[in-house]
XYZ file of N, CA, C and O in Angstrom:
544
model
N 0.903 -1.271 -0.345
C 0.243 0.040 -0.361
C 0.748 1.091 -0.333
O 2.224 1.573 0.653
N 0.983 2.523 -0.890
C 1.601 3.175 -0.833
C 1.339 4.275 0.481
O 0.005 4.212 0.861
N 2.268 5.195 0.682
C 1.706 6.308 1.737
C 1.035 7.276 1.340
O 0.650 7.599 2.237
N 0.184 7.088 0.417
C -0.552 8.250 0.431
C -1.974 7.589 0.814
O -2.799 8.883 1.604
N -2.658 7.093 1.373
C -3.109 6.309 2.019
C -3.282 6.721 3.349
O -3.659 6.825 4.330
N -2.205 6.634 3.833
C -1.746 6.956 5.838
C -2.376 8.047 5.833
O -2.706 8.323 6.934
N -2.322 8.903 4.854
C -3.281 10.230 5.493
C -5.074 10.418 5.570
O -4.821 11.211 5.995
N -5.283 9.275 5.353
C -6.444 8.977 5.572
C -7.161 8.128 6.657
O -8.062 8.092 6.516
N -6.228 7.890 7.370
C -6.195 6.708 8.781
C -5.328 7.331 9.995
O -4.564 7.996 9.723
N -6.071 7.445 11.170
C -4.875 7.734 12.051
C -5.685 6.255 13.215
O -6.406 5.674 13.146
N -4.457 6.406 13.800
C -4.399 5.027 14.928
C -4.928 5.967 16.569
O -4.496 6.698 16.650
N -5.341 5.420 17.417
C -5.989 5.980 18.333
C -4.938 4.648 19.508
O -4.844 3.168 19.123
N -4.631 4.955 20.227
C -4.137 3.915 21.501
C -5.054 3.832 23.029
O -5.706 5.771 23.316
N -5.419 2.982 23.582
C -7.065 3.315 24.262
C -6.336 2.269 25.747
O -6.000 1.667 25.603
N -6.546 3.725 26.701
C -6.263 2.707 27.953
C -6.888 2.691 28.882
O -7.752 4.221 29.470
N -8.186 1.831 29.151
C -8.813 1.918 29.735
C -8.940 1.402 31.509
O -9.319 0.403 31.830
N -8.033 2.351 32.174
C -8.015 1.995 33.319
C -9.405 1.810 34.555
O -10.366 2.048 33.997
N -8.973 1.382 35.726
C -10.037 1.375 36.580
C -10.436 3.304 37.248
O -11.848 2.986 37.733
N -9.535 3.758 36.723
C -9.667 4.958 37.795
C -9.575 6.548 36.417
O -10.550 6.854 36.625
N -8.979 5.654 35.455
C -8.942 7.131 34.214
C -9.252 6.204 33.036
O -8.760 5.353 32.844
N -9.891 7.134 32.034
C -9.638 6.287 30.611
C -8.716 7.725 29.993
O -9.277 8.719 29.582
N -7.543 7.153 29.353
C -6.654 7.753 28.557
C -7.187 7.085 26.810
O -7.045 5.774 26.797
N -6.847 8.484 25.890
C -6.744 8.193 24.606
C -6.102 8.787 24.026
O -5.654 10.370 24.615
N -5.053 8.328 23.155
C -4.067 8.435 22.309
C -4.094 8.749 21.254
O -4.361 7.683 20.653
N -3.570 10.132 20.373
C -3.347 9.806 19.162
C -2.110 10.666 18.938
O -1.698 11.406 19.152
N -0.992 9.283 18.132
C 0.277 9.517 17.968
C 0.620 9.948 19.339
O 0.940 8.945 20.031
N 1.491 10.764 19.567
C 2.346 10.895 20.829
C 1.126 11.785 21.553
O 1.532 12.026 22.988
N 0.436 12.262 21.396
C -0.959 13.305 22.498
C -1.847 13.051 22.709
O -2.596 11.389 22.153
N -2.015 13.033 23.842
C -3.013 12.471 24.587
C -4.354 13.542 23.786
O -4.181 15.009 25.207
N -5.435 13.098 23.682
C -7.075 13.723 24.058
C -7.390 13.123 25.081
O -8.619 14.567 25.165
N -7.605 11.914 25.235
C -8.502 12.026 25.925
C -8.003 11.385 27.546
O -7.267 10.786 27.200
N -8.199 12.266 28.320
C -7.563 11.822 30.083
C -8.725 12.470 30.724
O -8.539 14.050 31.164
N -9.474 11.215 31.407
C -10.989 11.677 32.183
C -11.015 10.743 33.241
O -11.197 8.869 32.769
N -11.415 11.102 34.200
C -11.410 9.927 35.010
C -12.816 8.870 35.053
O -14.155 9.316 33.512
N -12.966 7.482 35.093
C -13.360 6.457 34.368
C -14.888 6.300 35.370
O -15.282 5.345 36.013
N -15.676 7.561 34.977
C -17.167 7.708 35.456
C -18.076 8.494 34.632
O -17.564 9.311 34.323
N -19.411 8.304 35.166
C -20.350 8.776 34.461
C -21.809 8.481 35.196
O -21.981 7.909 36.516
N -22.154 9.650 35.081
C -23.817 10.001 36.042
C -24.682 10.111 35.042
O -24.967 9.974 33.890
N -25.334 8.909 35.494
C -26.602 8.073 34.970
C -27.816 8.686 36.001
O -27.932 8.070 37.260
N -29.204 8.155 34.794
C -30.668 7.945 36.096
C -30.740 6.660 35.173
O -30.845 6.210 34.210
N -30.959 5.800 36.559
C -31.902 4.120 36.200
C -33.376 4.635 36.069
O -33.761 4.882 36.799
N -33.542 3.306 34.776
C -35.223 3.545 34.845
C -35.205 2.478 35.118
O -34.325 0.997 34.619
N -35.761 2.163 36.529
C -36.472 0.172 36.544
C -37.161 -0.239 36.075
O -36.800 -1.912 35.871
N -37.899 0.321 35.375
C -38.830 -0.154 34.551
C -38.609 -0.832 33.259
O -38.518 -2.410 33.385
N -37.370 -0.445 32.542
C -36.872 -0.886 31.995
C -35.262 -1.283 31.929
O -34.774 -2.048 30.906
N -34.753 -0.724 33.109
C -33.877 -1.704 33.884
C -32.380 -1.028 32.610
O -31.373 -1.501 32.431
N -32.867 0.208 32.146
C -31.869 0.682 31.319
C -31.666 2.319 31.747
O -31.247 2.902 32.862
N -30.292 2.644 31.258
C -29.490 3.815 32.501
C -29.626 5.449 31.430
O -29.506 4.584 29.778
N -29.921 5.911 31.513
C -29.898 7.665 30.710
C -28.665 8.465 31.300
O -28.541 8.663 32.545
N -27.415 8.863 30.157
C -26.186 9.137 30.659
C -26.286 10.886 30.820
O -26.789 11.349 29.689
N -25.729 11.480 31.865
C -26.225 12.677 31.905
C -24.753 13.387 31.542
O -24.606 14.507 31.344
N -23.467 12.577 32.380
C -22.312 13.383 32.349
C -21.410 12.348 32.099
O -21.543 10.971 32.889
N -20.075 12.673 32.211
C -19.279 11.674 31.389
C -17.850 12.386 32.008
O -17.413 13.216 32.503
N -16.809 11.797 33.029
C -15.736 11.922 32.890
C -15.393 12.847 34.078
O -15.907 12.750 34.998
N -14.965 14.371 34.134
C -14.251 14.859 34.904
C -15.619 15.687 35.593
O -16.238 15.807 36.616
N -17.152 16.028 34.126
C -18.452 16.895 34.918
C -19.054 15.788 35.698
O -19.955 16.521 36.855
N -18.891 14.322 35.491
C -19.716 13.578 36.703
C -18.974 13.190 37.436
O -19.912 13.905 38.681
N -17.656 13.221 38.000
C -16.994 13.108 38.861
C -16.640 14.522 39.550
O -16.887 14.295 41.209
N -17.514 15.811 39.175
C -17.900 17.137 39.731
C -18.951 16.577 40.782
O -19.525 17.400 41.586
N -20.005 15.879 40.264
C -21.301 15.625 40.551
C -21.866 14.932 41.696
O -22.622 14.945 42.504
N -20.201 14.516 41.782
C -20.211 12.852 42.903
C -20.534 13.513 44.260
O -20.091 14.715 44.965
N -22.228 12.662 44.541
C -22.338 13.834 46.117
C -23.094 14.823 45.961
O -23.678 15.209 46.939
N -23.509 15.680 45.224
C -24.016 16.329 44.946
C -25.507 16.751 43.859
O -25.865 17.721 43.890
N -25.492 15.079 43.703
C -26.997 14.865 42.742
C -28.176 14.519 43.937
O -27.772 14.070 45.166
N -29.289 14.035 43.938
C -30.882 13.470 43.765
C -30.257 12.551 44.174
O -29.370 11.847 43.676
N -31.892 11.630 44.593
C -31.569 10.462 43.982
C -31.529 9.855 43.487
O -31.608 8.867 43.085
N -32.480 10.759 42.090
C -32.651 9.656 41.203
C -31.165 9.709 40.161
O -31.045 9.374 38.812
N -30.600 10.964 40.235
C -29.201 10.845 39.643
C -28.194 9.809 40.669
O -27.538 10.684 41.608
N -27.084 9.099 39.617
C -26.254 8.084 40.798
C -24.894 8.620 39.727
O -25.019 8.180 38.661
N -23.586 8.757 40.008
C -22.191 8.580 39.673
C -21.534 7.094 39.948
O -21.781 6.573 41.058
N -21.552 6.891 38.640
C -21.136 4.796 38.686
C -19.669 4.891 37.900
O -19.854 6.124 37.146
N -18.550 4.381 38.944
C -17.498 3.624 38.031
C -18.115 2.774 37.288
O -18.367 2.086 36.969
N -17.030 3.127 36.070
C -17.497 1.916 34.183
C -16.508 0.322 34.848
O -17.001 -0.545 34.174
N -15.335 0.514 35.998
C -15.149 -0.534 35.997
C -14.780 -1.043 37.660
O -14.704 -0.166 38.315
N -14.941 -2.014 37.899
C -14.976 -2.471 39.543
C -14.329 -3.674 39.396
O -14.471 -5.073 39.170
N -12.366 -3.162 40.023
C -12.174 -4.718 40.051
C -11.118 -4.944 38.944
O -10.422 -6.164 38.755
N -11.397 -4.131 37.850
C -10.639 -3.901 36.120
C -11.839 -5.359 35.875
O -11.712 -5.400 34.495
N -13.166 -5.016 36.461
C -14.203 -5.740 35.432
C -15.174 -4.995 35.082
O -15.738 -4.129 35.806
N -15.518 -4.816 33.865
C -16.706 -3.700 33.135
C -17.829 -3.775 33.828
O -18.275 -5.204 33.916
N -18.431 -2.924 34.317
C -19.759 -3.014 34.978
C -21.228 -3.596 33.502
O -21.701 -4.058 34.219
N -21.253 -2.564 33.216
C -21.855 -2.182 32.185
C -20.870 -1.947 30.098
O -20.586 -0.440 30.167
N -20.827 -3.015 29.750
C -20.443 -2.410 28.459
C -21.136 -1.622 27.643
O -20.496 -0.960 27.170
N -22.409 -1.939 27.426
C -23.154 -0.543 26.580
C -22.973 0.816 27.812
O -22.903 2.009 26.687
N -22.959 1.113 28.693
C -22.276 2.264 29.350
C -21.361 2.269 28.985
O -21.166 3.860 28.477
N -20.378 1.574 29.318
C -18.748 2.116 28.576
C -18.537 2.109 27.442
O -18.050 3.472 26.917
N -19.645 1.564 25.941
C -19.281 2.357 24.512
C -19.986 3.604 24.699
O -19.529 4.375 23.756
N -20.952 4.198 25.277
C -21.801 5.226 25.084
C -20.930 6.296 26.224
O -20.271 7.924 25.572
N -20.017 5.998 27.192
C -18.828 7.005 27.601
C -18.017 6.868 26.702
O -17.449 8.354 26.628
N -17.567 6.114 25.888
C -16.453 6.124 25.023
C -16.923 7.303 23.605
O -16.057 8.055 23.452
N -17.934 7.234 23.374
C -18.263 7.874 22.116
C -18.904 9.046 22.738
O -18.436 10.090 21.591
N -19.070 9.058 23.963
C -19.332 10.430 24.348
C -17.583 11.828 24.474
O -17.980 12.546 23.888
N -16.970 10.846 25.230
C -15.364 11.524 25.186
C -15.094 11.554 24.160
O -14.304 12.963 23.975
N -14.686 10.852 23.186
C -14.383 11.410 21.772
C -14.951 12.080 20.876
O -14.459 13.267 20.296
N -16.544 11.918 21.114
C -17.049 13.399 20.680
C -16.825 15.159 21.059
O -16.400 15.645 20.524
N -16.536 14.642 22.080
C -15.975 15.801 22.921
C -14.887 17.061 22.488
O -14.429 17.325 22.873
N -13.499 15.230 22.738
C -12.152 15.374 22.170
C -12.040 15.937 20.234
O -10.801 16.466 19.999
N -13.568 15.961 19.987
C -13.335 16.324 18.177
C -13.192 15.177 16.915
O -12.878 15.285 16.191
N -13.276 14.317 17.739
C -13.229 12.701 17.311
C -15.022 12.084 16.700
O -15.299 12.001 17.544
N -15.394 12.512 15.504
C -16.200 11.922 15.073
C -16.488 10.474 14.411
O -17.342 10.044 14.745
N -15.406 10.686 13.419
C -15.587 10.394 12.111
C -14.398 9.034 12.622
O -12.682 9.244 11.889
N -14.749 7.802 12.937
C -13.440 7.103 13.615
C -13.701 5.500 12.778
O -13.099 4.752 12.938
N -14.982 5.502 11.563
C -14.205 4.146 10.681
C -13.435 3.813 10.035
O -13.098 2.214 9.799
N -12.619 4.712 9.571
C -11.583 4.365 9.333
C -10.203 3.706 10.301
O -9.244 3.583 10.261
N -10.143 4.853 11.506
C -9.696 4.655 12.412
C -9.480 3.179 12.781
O -9.695 1.992 12.979
N -7.791 2.804 13.447
C -7.163 1.668 14.137
C -6.579 2.267 15.796
O -6.783 3.440 15.852
N -7.037 1.002 16.593
C -6.876 1.191 17.813
C -6.121 0.325 18.443
O -6.116 -1.262 17.675
N -5.073 0.203 19.804
C -4.429 -0.371 19.698
C -5.030 -0.336 21.350
O -5.474 0.680 22.199
N -4.923 -1.371 22.147
C -5.604 -1.578 23.462
C -4.854 -1.942 24.586
O -4.213 -3.122 24.500
N -4.562 -1.007 25.611
C -3.990 -1.492 26.681
C -4.351 -2.598 27.229
O -5.891 -2.127 28.108
N -3.960 -3.408 28.218
C -5.057 -4.780 29.086
C -4.504 -4.799 30.049
O -2.590 -4.830 29.957
N -4.119 -4.880 31.111
C -3.499 -5.353 32.007
C -3.163 -7.251 31.454
O -4.135 -7.638 30.966
N -1.878 -8.031 32.631
C -1.753 -9.145 32.138
C -2.177 -9.913 32.403
O -2.526 -11.224 32.226
N -2.824 -9.705 33.797
C -3.908 -10.981 34.242
C -5.056 -10.499 33.804
O -5.928 -11.928 34.378
N -5.393 -10.440 33.026
C -6.493 -10.410 32.285
C -7.461 -11.496 31.372
O -5.785 -12.301 31.315
N -8.616 -12.299 31.595
C -8.532 -13.114 31.558
C -8.961 -12.933 29.580
O -9.377 -11.739 29.382
N -9.455 -14.178 28.459
C -9.847 -14.215 27.723
C -10.979 -13.522 27.013
O -10.766 -12.843 26.307
N -12.039 -13.780 28.390
C -13.237 -13.309 28.129
C -13.644 -11.984 27.642
O -14.133 -11.064 27.242
N -12.520 -11.217 29.078
C -12.734 -9.785 29.564
C -12.073 -9.401 28.798
O -12.180 -8.113 28.024
N -10.744 -9.788 27.815
C -10.505 -9.555 26.744
C -11.442 -8.729 25.371
O -11.131 -7.923 24.692
N -11.771 -9.940 24.993
C -12.598 -10.001 24.058
C -13.646 -8.829 24.311
O -14.443 -8.065 23.244
N -14.502 -8.906 25.851
C -15.210 -8.023 25.869
C -14.726 -6.522 25.840
O -15.242 -5.493 24.806
N -13.234 -6.039 25.997
C -12.994 -4.460 25.895
C -12.878 -4.655 24.439
O -13.194 -2.664 24.080
N -12.367 -4.945 23.501
C -11.939 -5.109 21.999
C -13.743 -5.441 21.028
O -13.142 -4.204 20.611
N -14.814 -5.717 21.912
C -15.546 -5.350 20.951
C -16.713 -3.784 21.494
O -17.228 -3.447 20.930
N -16.012 -3.452 22.748
C -16.653 -2.405 23.366
C -15.845 -1.707 22.269
O -16.937 -0.535 21.786
N -15.006 -1.413 21.798
C -14.101 -0.922 21.303
C -14.471 -0.489 19.969
O -14.769 0.315 19.421
N -14.647 -1.943 19.188
C -15.426 -1.690 18.030
C -16.795 -1.298 17.845
O -17.247 -0.307 16.846
N -17.678 -1.070 19.153
C -18.963 -0.820 18.761
C -19.224 1.043 19.219
O -19.694 1.584 18.441
N -17.668 1.428 19.480
C -17.489 2.757 19.221
C -17.485 3.133 17.796
O -18.094 4.689 17.478
N -16.922 2.318 17.220
C -16.904 2.425 15.676
C -15.542 2.486 14.898
O -15.519 2.927 13.693
N -14.676 2.265 15.656
C -12.873 1.995 14.687
C -13.501 0.326 14.183
O -13.877 -0.406 14.537
N -12.120 0.887 13.201
C -11.929 -0.965 12.371
C -11.428 -2.070 12.930
O -12.107 -2.891 12.500
N -10.264 -1.556 13.203
C -9.222 -2.729 13.417
C -8.969 -2.330 15.318
O -8.777 -0.975 15.554
N -9.000 -3.236 15.983
C -8.381 -3.437 17.447
C -7.588 -4.385 18.202
O -7.446 -5.824 17.415
N -6.501 -3.921 18.179
C -5.256 -4.614 18.342
C -5.001 -4.977 19.463
O -4.935 -3.956 20.991
N -5.492 -5.868 20.285
C -4.786 -5.785 21.964
C -2.846 -6.076 22.273
O -2.634 -7.076 21.764
């Protein structure tokens, strides 16, 4: 493949830690946010409505009413809700100005002790965000 096509793709690196989410493009950190979300839980449908992500959700911690809760996206390295994590990543990338991701490739940083099922779940979450290839 010629170098002409390199201008049409860009690569991202994801570090989905228990405390923070970092996304790098090249050598630049474009997302560095706490791994929390402010949500409203709907008991009848068992779904969640996203209100705030990252730093803005962290600022709401302890300041919301009983209908909005601030939740961590991972507990002991395990994803609590894959759909919520996908929505949070989409929102964080949109806030960083990255919306057209269909040609992008991603590298995903995972702990060494992670199991195969959890690694595949993390890869699937990144693919649902809209990235083409995911390298673990």
